[in-house]
XYZ file of C-alpha atoms in Angstrom:
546
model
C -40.561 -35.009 11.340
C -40.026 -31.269 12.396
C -38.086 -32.080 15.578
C -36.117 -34.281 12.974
C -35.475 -31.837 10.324
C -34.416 -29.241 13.183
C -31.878 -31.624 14.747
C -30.245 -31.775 11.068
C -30.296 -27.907 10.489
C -28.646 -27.783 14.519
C -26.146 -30.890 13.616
C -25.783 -29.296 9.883
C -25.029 -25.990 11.367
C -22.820 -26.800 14.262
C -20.807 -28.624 11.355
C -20.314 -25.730 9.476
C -19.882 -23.456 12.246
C -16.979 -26.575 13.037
C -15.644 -26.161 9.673
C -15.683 -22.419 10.066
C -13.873 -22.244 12.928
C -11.440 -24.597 11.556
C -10.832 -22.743 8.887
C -10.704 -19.519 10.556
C -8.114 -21.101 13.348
C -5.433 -21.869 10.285
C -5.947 -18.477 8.778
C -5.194 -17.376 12.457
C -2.310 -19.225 12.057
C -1.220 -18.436 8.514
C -1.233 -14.727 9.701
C 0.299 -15.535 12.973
C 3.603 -17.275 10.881
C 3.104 -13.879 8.232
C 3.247 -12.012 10.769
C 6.539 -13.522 12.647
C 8.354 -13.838 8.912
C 7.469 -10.312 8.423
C 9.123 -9.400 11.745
C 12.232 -11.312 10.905
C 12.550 -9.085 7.601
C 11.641 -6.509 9.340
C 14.239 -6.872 11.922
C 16.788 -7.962 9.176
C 15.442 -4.918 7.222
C 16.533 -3.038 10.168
C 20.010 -3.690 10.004
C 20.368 -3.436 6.358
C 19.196 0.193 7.051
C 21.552 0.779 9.930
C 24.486 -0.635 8.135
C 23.455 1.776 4.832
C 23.397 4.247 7.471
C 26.815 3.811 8.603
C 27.934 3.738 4.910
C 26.406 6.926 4.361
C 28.163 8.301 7.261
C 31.166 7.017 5.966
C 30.439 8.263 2.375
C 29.270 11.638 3.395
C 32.454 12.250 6.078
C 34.820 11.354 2.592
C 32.702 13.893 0.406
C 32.939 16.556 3.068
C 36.821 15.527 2.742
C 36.996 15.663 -0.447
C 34.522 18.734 -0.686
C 37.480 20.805 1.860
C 39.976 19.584 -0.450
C 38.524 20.925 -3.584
C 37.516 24.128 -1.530
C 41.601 24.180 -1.140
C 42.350 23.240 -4.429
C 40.241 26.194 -5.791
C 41.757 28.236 -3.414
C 45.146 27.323 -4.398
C 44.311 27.678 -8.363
C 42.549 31.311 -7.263
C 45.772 32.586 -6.114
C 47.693 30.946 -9.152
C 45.391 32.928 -11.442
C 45.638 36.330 -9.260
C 49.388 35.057 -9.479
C 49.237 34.861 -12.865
C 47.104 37.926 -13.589
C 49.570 40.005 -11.669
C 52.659 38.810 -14.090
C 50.626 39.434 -17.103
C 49.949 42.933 -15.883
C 53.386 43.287 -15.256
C 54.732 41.255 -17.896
C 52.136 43.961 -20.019
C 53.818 46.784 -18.206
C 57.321 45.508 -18.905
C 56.459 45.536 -22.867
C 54.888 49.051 -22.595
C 57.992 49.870 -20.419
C 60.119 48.494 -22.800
C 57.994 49.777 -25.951
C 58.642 53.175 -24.445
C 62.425 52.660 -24.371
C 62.717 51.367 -27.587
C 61.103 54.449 -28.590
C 63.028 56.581 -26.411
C 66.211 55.159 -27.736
C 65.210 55.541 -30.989
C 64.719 59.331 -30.165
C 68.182 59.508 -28.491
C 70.034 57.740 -31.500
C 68.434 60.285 -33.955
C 68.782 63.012 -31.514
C 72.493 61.918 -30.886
C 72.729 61.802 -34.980
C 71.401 65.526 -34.896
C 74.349 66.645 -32.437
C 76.875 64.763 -34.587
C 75.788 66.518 -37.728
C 75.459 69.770 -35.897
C 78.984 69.425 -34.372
C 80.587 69.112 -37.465
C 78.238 71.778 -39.142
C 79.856 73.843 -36.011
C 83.549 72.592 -36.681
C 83.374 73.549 -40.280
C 82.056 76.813 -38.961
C 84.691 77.280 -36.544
C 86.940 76.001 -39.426
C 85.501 78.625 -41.701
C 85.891 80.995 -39.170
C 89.382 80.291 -38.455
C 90.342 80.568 -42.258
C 88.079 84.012 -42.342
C 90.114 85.031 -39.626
C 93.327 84.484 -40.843
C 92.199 85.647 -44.165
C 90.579 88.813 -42.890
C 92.859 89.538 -39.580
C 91.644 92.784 -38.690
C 88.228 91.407 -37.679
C 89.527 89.361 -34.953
C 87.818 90.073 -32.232
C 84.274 89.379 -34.155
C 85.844 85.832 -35.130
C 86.645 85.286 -31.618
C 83.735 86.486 -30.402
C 82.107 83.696 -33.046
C 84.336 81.059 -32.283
C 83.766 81.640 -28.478
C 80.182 81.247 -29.447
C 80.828 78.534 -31.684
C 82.607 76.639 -28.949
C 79.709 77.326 -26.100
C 77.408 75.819 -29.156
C 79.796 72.976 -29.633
C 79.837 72.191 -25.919
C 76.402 72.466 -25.259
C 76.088 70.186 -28.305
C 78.547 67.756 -26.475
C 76.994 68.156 -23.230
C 73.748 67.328 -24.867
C 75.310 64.384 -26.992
C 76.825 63.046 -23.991
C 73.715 63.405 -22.070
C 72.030 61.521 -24.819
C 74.611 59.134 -24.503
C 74.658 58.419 -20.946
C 70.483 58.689 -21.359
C 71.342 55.941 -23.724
C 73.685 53.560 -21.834
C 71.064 54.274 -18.810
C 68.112 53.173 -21.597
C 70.233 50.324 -22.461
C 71.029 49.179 -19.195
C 66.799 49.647 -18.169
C 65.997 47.397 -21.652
C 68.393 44.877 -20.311
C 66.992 44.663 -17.057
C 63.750 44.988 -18.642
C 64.178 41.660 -20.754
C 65.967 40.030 -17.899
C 62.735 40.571 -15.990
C 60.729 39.401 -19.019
C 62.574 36.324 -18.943
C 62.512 35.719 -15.502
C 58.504 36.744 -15.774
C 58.319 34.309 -18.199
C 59.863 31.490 -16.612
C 57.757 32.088 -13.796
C 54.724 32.691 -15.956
C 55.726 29.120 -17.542
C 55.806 27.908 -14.198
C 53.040 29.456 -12.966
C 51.178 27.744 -16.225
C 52.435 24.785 -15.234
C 51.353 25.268 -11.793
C 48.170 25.390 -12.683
C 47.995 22.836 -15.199
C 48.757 20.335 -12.421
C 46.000 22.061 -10.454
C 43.431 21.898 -12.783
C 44.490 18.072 -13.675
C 44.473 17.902 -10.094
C 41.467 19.567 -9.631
C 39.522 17.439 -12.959
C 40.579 13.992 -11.015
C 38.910 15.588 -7.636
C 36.123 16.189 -9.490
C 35.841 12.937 -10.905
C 36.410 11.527 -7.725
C 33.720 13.982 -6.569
C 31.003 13.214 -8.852
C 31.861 8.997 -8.581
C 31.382 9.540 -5.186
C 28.445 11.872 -5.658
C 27.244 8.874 -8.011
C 27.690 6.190 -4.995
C 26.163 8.465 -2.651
C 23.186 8.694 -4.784
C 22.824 5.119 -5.749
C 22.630 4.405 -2.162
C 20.476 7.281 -0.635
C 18.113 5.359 -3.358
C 19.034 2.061 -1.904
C 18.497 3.422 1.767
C 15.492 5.114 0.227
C 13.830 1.859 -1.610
C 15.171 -0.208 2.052
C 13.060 2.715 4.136
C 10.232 2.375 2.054
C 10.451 -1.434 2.023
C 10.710 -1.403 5.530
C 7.571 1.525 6.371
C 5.623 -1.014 4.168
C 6.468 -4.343 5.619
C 5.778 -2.335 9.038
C 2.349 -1.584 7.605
C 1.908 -4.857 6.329
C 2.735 -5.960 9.627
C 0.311 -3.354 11.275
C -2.572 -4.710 9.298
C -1.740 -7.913 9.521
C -2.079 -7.619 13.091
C -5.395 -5.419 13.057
C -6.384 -8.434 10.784
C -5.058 -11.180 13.321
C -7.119 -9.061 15.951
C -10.185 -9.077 14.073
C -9.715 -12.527 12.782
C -9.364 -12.879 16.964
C -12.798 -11.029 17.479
C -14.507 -12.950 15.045
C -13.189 -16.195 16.099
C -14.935 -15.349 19.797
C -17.785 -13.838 18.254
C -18.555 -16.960 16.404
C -17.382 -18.724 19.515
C -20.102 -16.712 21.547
C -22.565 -17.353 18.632
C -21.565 -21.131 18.902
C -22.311 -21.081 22.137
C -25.349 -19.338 22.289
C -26.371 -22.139 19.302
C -25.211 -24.593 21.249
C -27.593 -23.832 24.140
C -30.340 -23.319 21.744
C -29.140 -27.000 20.585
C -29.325 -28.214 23.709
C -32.559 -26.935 24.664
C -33.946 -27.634 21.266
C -32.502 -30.994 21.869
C -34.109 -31.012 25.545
C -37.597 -30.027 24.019
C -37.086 -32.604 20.989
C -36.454 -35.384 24.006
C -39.452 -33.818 25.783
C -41.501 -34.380 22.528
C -39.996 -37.632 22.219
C -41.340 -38.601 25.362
C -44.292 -37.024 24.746
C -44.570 -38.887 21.370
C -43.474 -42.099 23.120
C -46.506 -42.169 25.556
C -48.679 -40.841 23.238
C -47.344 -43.961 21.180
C -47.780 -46.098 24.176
C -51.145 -44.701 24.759
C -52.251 -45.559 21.165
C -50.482 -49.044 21.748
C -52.418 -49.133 24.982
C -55.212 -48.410 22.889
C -55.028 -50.764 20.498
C -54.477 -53.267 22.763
C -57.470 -52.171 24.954
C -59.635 -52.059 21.616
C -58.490 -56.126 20.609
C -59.047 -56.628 24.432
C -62.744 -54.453 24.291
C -63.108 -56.581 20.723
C -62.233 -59.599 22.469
C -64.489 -59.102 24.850
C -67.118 -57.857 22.729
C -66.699 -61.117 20.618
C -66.753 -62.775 24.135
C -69.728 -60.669 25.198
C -71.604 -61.813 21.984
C -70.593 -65.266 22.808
C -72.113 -64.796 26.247
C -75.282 -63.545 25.041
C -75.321 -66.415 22.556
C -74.984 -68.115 25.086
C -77.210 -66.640 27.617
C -79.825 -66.488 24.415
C -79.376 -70.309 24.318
C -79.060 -70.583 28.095
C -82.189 -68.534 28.123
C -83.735 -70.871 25.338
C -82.567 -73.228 27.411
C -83.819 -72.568 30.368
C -87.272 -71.408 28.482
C -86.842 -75.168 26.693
C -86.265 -76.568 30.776
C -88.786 -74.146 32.133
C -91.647 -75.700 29.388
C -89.910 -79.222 29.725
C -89.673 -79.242 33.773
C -91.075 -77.157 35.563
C -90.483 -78.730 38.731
C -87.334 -77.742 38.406
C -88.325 -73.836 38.373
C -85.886 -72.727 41.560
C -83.049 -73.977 39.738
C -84.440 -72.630 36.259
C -84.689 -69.440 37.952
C -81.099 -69.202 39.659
C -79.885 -70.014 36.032
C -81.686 -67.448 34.358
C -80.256 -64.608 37.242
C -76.754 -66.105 36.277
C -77.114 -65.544 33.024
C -78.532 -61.717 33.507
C -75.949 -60.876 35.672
C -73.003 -62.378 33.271
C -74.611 -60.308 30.848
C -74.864 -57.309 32.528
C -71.133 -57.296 33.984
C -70.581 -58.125 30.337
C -72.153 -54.625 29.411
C -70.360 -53.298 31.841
C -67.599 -54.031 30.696
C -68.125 -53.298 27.047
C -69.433 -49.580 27.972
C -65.865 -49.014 30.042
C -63.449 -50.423 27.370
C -65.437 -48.000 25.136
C -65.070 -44.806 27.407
C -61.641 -45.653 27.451
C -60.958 -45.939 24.056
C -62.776 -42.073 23.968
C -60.135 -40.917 25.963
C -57.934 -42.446 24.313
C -59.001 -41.152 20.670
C -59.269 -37.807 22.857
C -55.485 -38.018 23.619
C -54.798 -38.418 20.413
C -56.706 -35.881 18.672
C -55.107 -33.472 21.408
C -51.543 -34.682 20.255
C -52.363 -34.016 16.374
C -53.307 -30.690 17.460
C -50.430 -29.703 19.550
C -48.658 -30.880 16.707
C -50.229 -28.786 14.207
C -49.653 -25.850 16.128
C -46.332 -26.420 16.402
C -45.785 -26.958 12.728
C -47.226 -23.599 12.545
C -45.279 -22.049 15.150
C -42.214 -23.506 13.229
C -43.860 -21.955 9.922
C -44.275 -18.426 11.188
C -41.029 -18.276 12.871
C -39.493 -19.490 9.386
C -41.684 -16.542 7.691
C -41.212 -14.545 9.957
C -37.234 -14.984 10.056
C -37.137 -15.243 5.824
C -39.064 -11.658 6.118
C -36.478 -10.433 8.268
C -33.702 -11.312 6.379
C -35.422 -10.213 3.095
C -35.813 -6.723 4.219
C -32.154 -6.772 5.817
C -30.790 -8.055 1.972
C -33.521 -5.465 0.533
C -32.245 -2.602 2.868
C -28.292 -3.833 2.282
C -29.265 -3.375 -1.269
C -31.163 -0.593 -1.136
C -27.771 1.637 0.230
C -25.756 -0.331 -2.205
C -27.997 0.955 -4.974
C -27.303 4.854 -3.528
C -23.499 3.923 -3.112
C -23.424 3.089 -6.473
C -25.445 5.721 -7.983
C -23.180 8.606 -5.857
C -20.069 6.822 -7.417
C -21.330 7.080 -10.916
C -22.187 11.057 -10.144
C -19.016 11.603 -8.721
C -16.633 9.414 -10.847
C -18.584 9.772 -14.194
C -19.010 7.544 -17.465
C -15.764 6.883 -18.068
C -14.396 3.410 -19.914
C -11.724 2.137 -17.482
C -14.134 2.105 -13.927
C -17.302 0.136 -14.609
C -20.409 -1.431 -12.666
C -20.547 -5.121 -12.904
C -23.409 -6.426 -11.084
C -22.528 -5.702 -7.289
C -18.889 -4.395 -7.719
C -17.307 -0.970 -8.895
C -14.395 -2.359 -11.137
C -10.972 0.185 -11.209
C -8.705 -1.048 -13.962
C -5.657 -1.225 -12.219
C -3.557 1.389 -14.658
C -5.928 4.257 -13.418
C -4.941 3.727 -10.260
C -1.233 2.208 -10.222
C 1.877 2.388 -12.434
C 2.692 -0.651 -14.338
C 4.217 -3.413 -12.057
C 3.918 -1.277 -8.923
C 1.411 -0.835 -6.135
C 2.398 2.832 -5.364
C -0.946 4.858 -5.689
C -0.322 7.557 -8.471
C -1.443 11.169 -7.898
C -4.491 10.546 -10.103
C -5.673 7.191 -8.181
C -5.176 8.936 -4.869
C -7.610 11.373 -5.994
C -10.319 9.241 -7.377
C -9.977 7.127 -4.365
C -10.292 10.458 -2.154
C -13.348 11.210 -4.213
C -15.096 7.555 -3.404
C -13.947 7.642 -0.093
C -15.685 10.915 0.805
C -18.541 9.126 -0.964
C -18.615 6.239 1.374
C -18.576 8.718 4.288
C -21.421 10.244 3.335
C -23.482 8.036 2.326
C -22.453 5.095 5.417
C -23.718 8.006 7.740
C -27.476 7.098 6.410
C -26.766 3.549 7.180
C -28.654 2.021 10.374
C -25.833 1.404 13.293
C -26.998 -2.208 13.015
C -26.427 -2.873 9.825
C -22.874 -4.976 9.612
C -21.607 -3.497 6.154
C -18.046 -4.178 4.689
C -16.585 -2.205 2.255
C -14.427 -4.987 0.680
C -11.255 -4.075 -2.044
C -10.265 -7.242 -4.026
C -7.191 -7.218 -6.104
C -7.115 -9.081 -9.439
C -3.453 -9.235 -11.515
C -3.640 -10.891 -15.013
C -1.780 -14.615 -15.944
C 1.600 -12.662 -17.345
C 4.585 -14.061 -14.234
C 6.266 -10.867 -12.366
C 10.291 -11.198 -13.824
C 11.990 -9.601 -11.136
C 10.933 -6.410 -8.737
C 9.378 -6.524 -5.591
C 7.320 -8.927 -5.854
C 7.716 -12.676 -6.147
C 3.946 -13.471 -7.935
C 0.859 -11.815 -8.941
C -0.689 -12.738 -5.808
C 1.622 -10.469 -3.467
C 0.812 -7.655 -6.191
C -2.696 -8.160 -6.015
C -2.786 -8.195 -2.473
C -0.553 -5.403 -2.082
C -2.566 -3.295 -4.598
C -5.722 -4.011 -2.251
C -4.358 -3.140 1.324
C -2.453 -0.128 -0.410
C -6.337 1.121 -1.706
C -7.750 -0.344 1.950
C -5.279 1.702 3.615
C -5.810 5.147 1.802
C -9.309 4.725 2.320
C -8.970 4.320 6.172
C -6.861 7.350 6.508
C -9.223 9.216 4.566
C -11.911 8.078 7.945
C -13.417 4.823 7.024
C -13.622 2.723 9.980
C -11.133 0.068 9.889
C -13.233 -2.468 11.026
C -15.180 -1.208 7.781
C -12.787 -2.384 5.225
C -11.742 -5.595 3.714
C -8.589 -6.616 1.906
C -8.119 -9.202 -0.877
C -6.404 -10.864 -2.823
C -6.728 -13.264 -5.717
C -3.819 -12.731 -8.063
C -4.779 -14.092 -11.633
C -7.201 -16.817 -10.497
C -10.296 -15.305 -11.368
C -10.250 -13.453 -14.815
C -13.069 -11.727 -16.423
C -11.621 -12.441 -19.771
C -10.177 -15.562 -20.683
C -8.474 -14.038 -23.676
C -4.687 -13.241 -24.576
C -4.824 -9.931 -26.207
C -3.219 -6.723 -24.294
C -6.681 -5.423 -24.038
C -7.895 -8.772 -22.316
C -5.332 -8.958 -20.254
C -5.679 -5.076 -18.838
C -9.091 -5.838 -18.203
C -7.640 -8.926 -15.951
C -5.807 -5.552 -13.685
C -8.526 -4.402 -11.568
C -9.288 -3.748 -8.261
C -12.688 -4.539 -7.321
C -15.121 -2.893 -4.485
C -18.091 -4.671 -2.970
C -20.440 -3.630 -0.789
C -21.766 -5.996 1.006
C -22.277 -7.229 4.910
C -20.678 -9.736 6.915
């Protein structure tokens, strides 16, 4: 029965170990087709980028363009306004100028009126002094002398009044210019205005130009942007997905290694179960020897009693012949020596079936034994293997129990990361914005904070103990309209290698940490309310071995 039940746990195991590797060559696959599709968008991804590239060449040669043709546009309007600054001073200076003359004429017409009065206060002097003259005759050389005087008067007064004249005509002639030049300043102010009218229309439409084109440069240095970080993550993607493929790889020959090492153990479990078969078959043998030998020994105990029946009756018999003849004694005699020695080879007989049936019994009481200890061997290894794993689960558990504790020291008793049974739960809003599996500034540093944790702690941890961090992404049952990402499931599992990948850069061994991803197949609350469904969002972290 134990060889048996060990042949089932060999055939049981080498059919899940079958299964495994199955399973574990289509993941293989799966990955390896990820992998190439990723390649291909990465590759298209690729061009995209080069082409925005070129675009934003393109775009940034016309806004430098454009930027040297504003830069000469302000130029030109500069000068129009130091243009146009320069005929408002002069056109200012022209007034003043003009101002003045108006003033000045003003002065020369009353000063002109003055000489006009004065001359003919002078020629009714001169008149009066004529008529005194006459009238007084012998003063005539005083009159003269007054006339002569009146006449230098009246000459300086006409000298003066023509002076004020020509000072006039020449004022006249200056105001004309004067408002000749304030037209003409005037028309070219009006042009000048216009001028720069057109320049600043000119200059509003570059602008517009400049800012649409500032607008389309933007738009798609965001493009380029979102297409460069789309492509660094589908590189990444593709990065783990290879260390992934590679590990998947060293697994897949680890368990082939293991399945061969089982295998031999198979075989020569297999070997020493055909060994024990044989054993079992001659000690089955044996005991059908036995029991043959035992009907023979019974057969020829039954024959033996027959024979000393009938030796007892030969011997009556013979005692019967002996009384009833004894002439016939030689005969008598060799009769009664026949029948000792029948009985005696009978004996014989009887006492070597039964030594053989000891050894026999012997045989078998030696198989039963070896048996026995066997089944015990088999017990003790089982105990001794059940121990071993019991204090590898106790010891796994044991670190799992400090893990957690350290978390909850460092992290503290807050409502949105909690303990449920073997996992640290994140609800995915402390960690990521909604719809996105960008780490905010606030997860990074939580996750810094557990990471540093991990560190410390995993350097307590015996180097053969195989432990796995593992980050499982969860998403709730609400469908993803647009974005990114085409279902929950490429959230999730994005949301995971995003966390998986901050903690490796923070030093966690890669070979350390686990991705996954289950989307919104395994809630922890079947219910439909907002709160529900945020408690769906989670990442999860296990610690656990492999």
């Amino acid at each position: 029965m134990v060889i048996i039940f060990v042949l089932l746990v060999f055939v049981l195991a080498q059919g899940f170990l079958s299964v495994a590797l199955s399973s574990r060559d289509q993941a293989l696959d799966r990955l390896n087709r990820q992998v190439a599709e990723l390649a291909e968008m990465l590759a298209l991804e690729r061009g995209q980028g080069e082409e925005l590239r070129a675009n934003l060449g393109r775009m940034t040669e016309e806004l430098r363009l454009a930027a040297a043709a504003r830069d000469t546009a302000l130029s030109q309007v500069s000068g129009l306004r130091e243009e146009r600054d320069r005929s408002a001073a002069d056109r200012e200076a022209l007034r003043s100028e003009r101002d003045r003359l108006a003033a000045r004429l003003a002065d020369l017409e009353l000063s002109a009126g003055g000489a006009a009065s004065r001359i003919a206060s002078l020629e009714e002097r001169l008149a009066e002094a004529l008529s005194r003259a006459e009238a007084m005759g012998g003063n005539t050389a005083q009159v003269l002398r007054d006339l002569t005087e009146a006449r230098r008067a009246l000459a300086a007064e006409r000298g003066a009044l023509e002076a004020a004249r020509a000072q006039l005509a020449e004022t006249q002639a200056r105001a004309g210019g004067a408002e000749q030049a304030r037209d003409r300043t005037a028309a070219e102010l009006a042009e000048t205005r216009r001028q720069l009218a057109e320049a600043q229309q000119a200059m509003a439409a570059l602008r517009q130009e400049m800012e649409a084109l500032n607008r389309t440069v933007a738009a798609d240095r965001a493009t380029i942007e979102a297409r460069l970080a789309d492509i660094a993550r589908l590189s990444q993607q593709v990065r783990q997905l290879a260390a992934l493929r590679d590990e998947m790889e060293r697994r897949a020959a680890e368990a082939l290694a293991r399945a061969g090492a089982e295998e031999a153990a198979r075989a020569a479990a297999e070997q020493a179960a055909r060994d024990e078969a044989g054993q079992r078959q001659r000690a089955e043998a044996a005991i059908r020897a036995a029991e043959a030998a035992r009907q023979q020994a019974e057969a020829l105990a039954a024959r033996s009693d027959q024979a000393r029946q009938q030796a007892e009756a030969s011997a009556a018999q013979a005692t019967q012949a002996r009384q009833q003849a004894e002439a016939a004694g030689g005969e008598h005699a060799r009769l009664a020596e026949s029948a000792r020695a029948q009985v005696a080879l009978l004996t014989q007989q009887l006492a070597t079936l039964r030594a053989e049936l000891s050894r026999i019994a012997a045989l078998l009481d030696a198989e039963e034994q070896s048996g026995r200890d066997k089944d015990a061997q088999i017990s003790q290894l089982g105990q001794r293997l059940n121990a071993a794993l019991a204090a590898r689960v106790e010891e796994l558990q044991r670190y799992r129990s400090d893990f957690f504790g350290r978390l909850r020291e460092v992290l503290g008793d807050r409502p949105e990361i909690r303990t449920v049974g073997d996992r640290f739960v994140f609800q995915s809003e402390v960690l990521f914005p909604v719809g996105s599996a960008e780490l905010s500034a606030a997860g990074q540093q939580q996750l810094r904070s557990l990471a540093q944790v991990l560190l410390d702690v995993s350097r307590r941890f015996p180097p053969d103990l195989a432990w796995v961090l593992r980050v499982d992404g969860h998403a709730d049952r609400n469908p993803i309209r647009g974005g990114r990402f085409a279902s929950n499931w490429e959230l999730s599992a994005a949301r995971a290698i995003a966390v998986a990948q901050l903690l490796i850069n923070e030093g966690l061994p890669a070979n350390r940490v686990a991705a996954a991803a289950f989307g919104e197949n395994q809630p922890i609350d079947e219910g439909e309310t907002p709160e529900a469904l945020a408690r769906n969002r989670r990442i999860e972290l296990r610690l656990t071995d492999r």
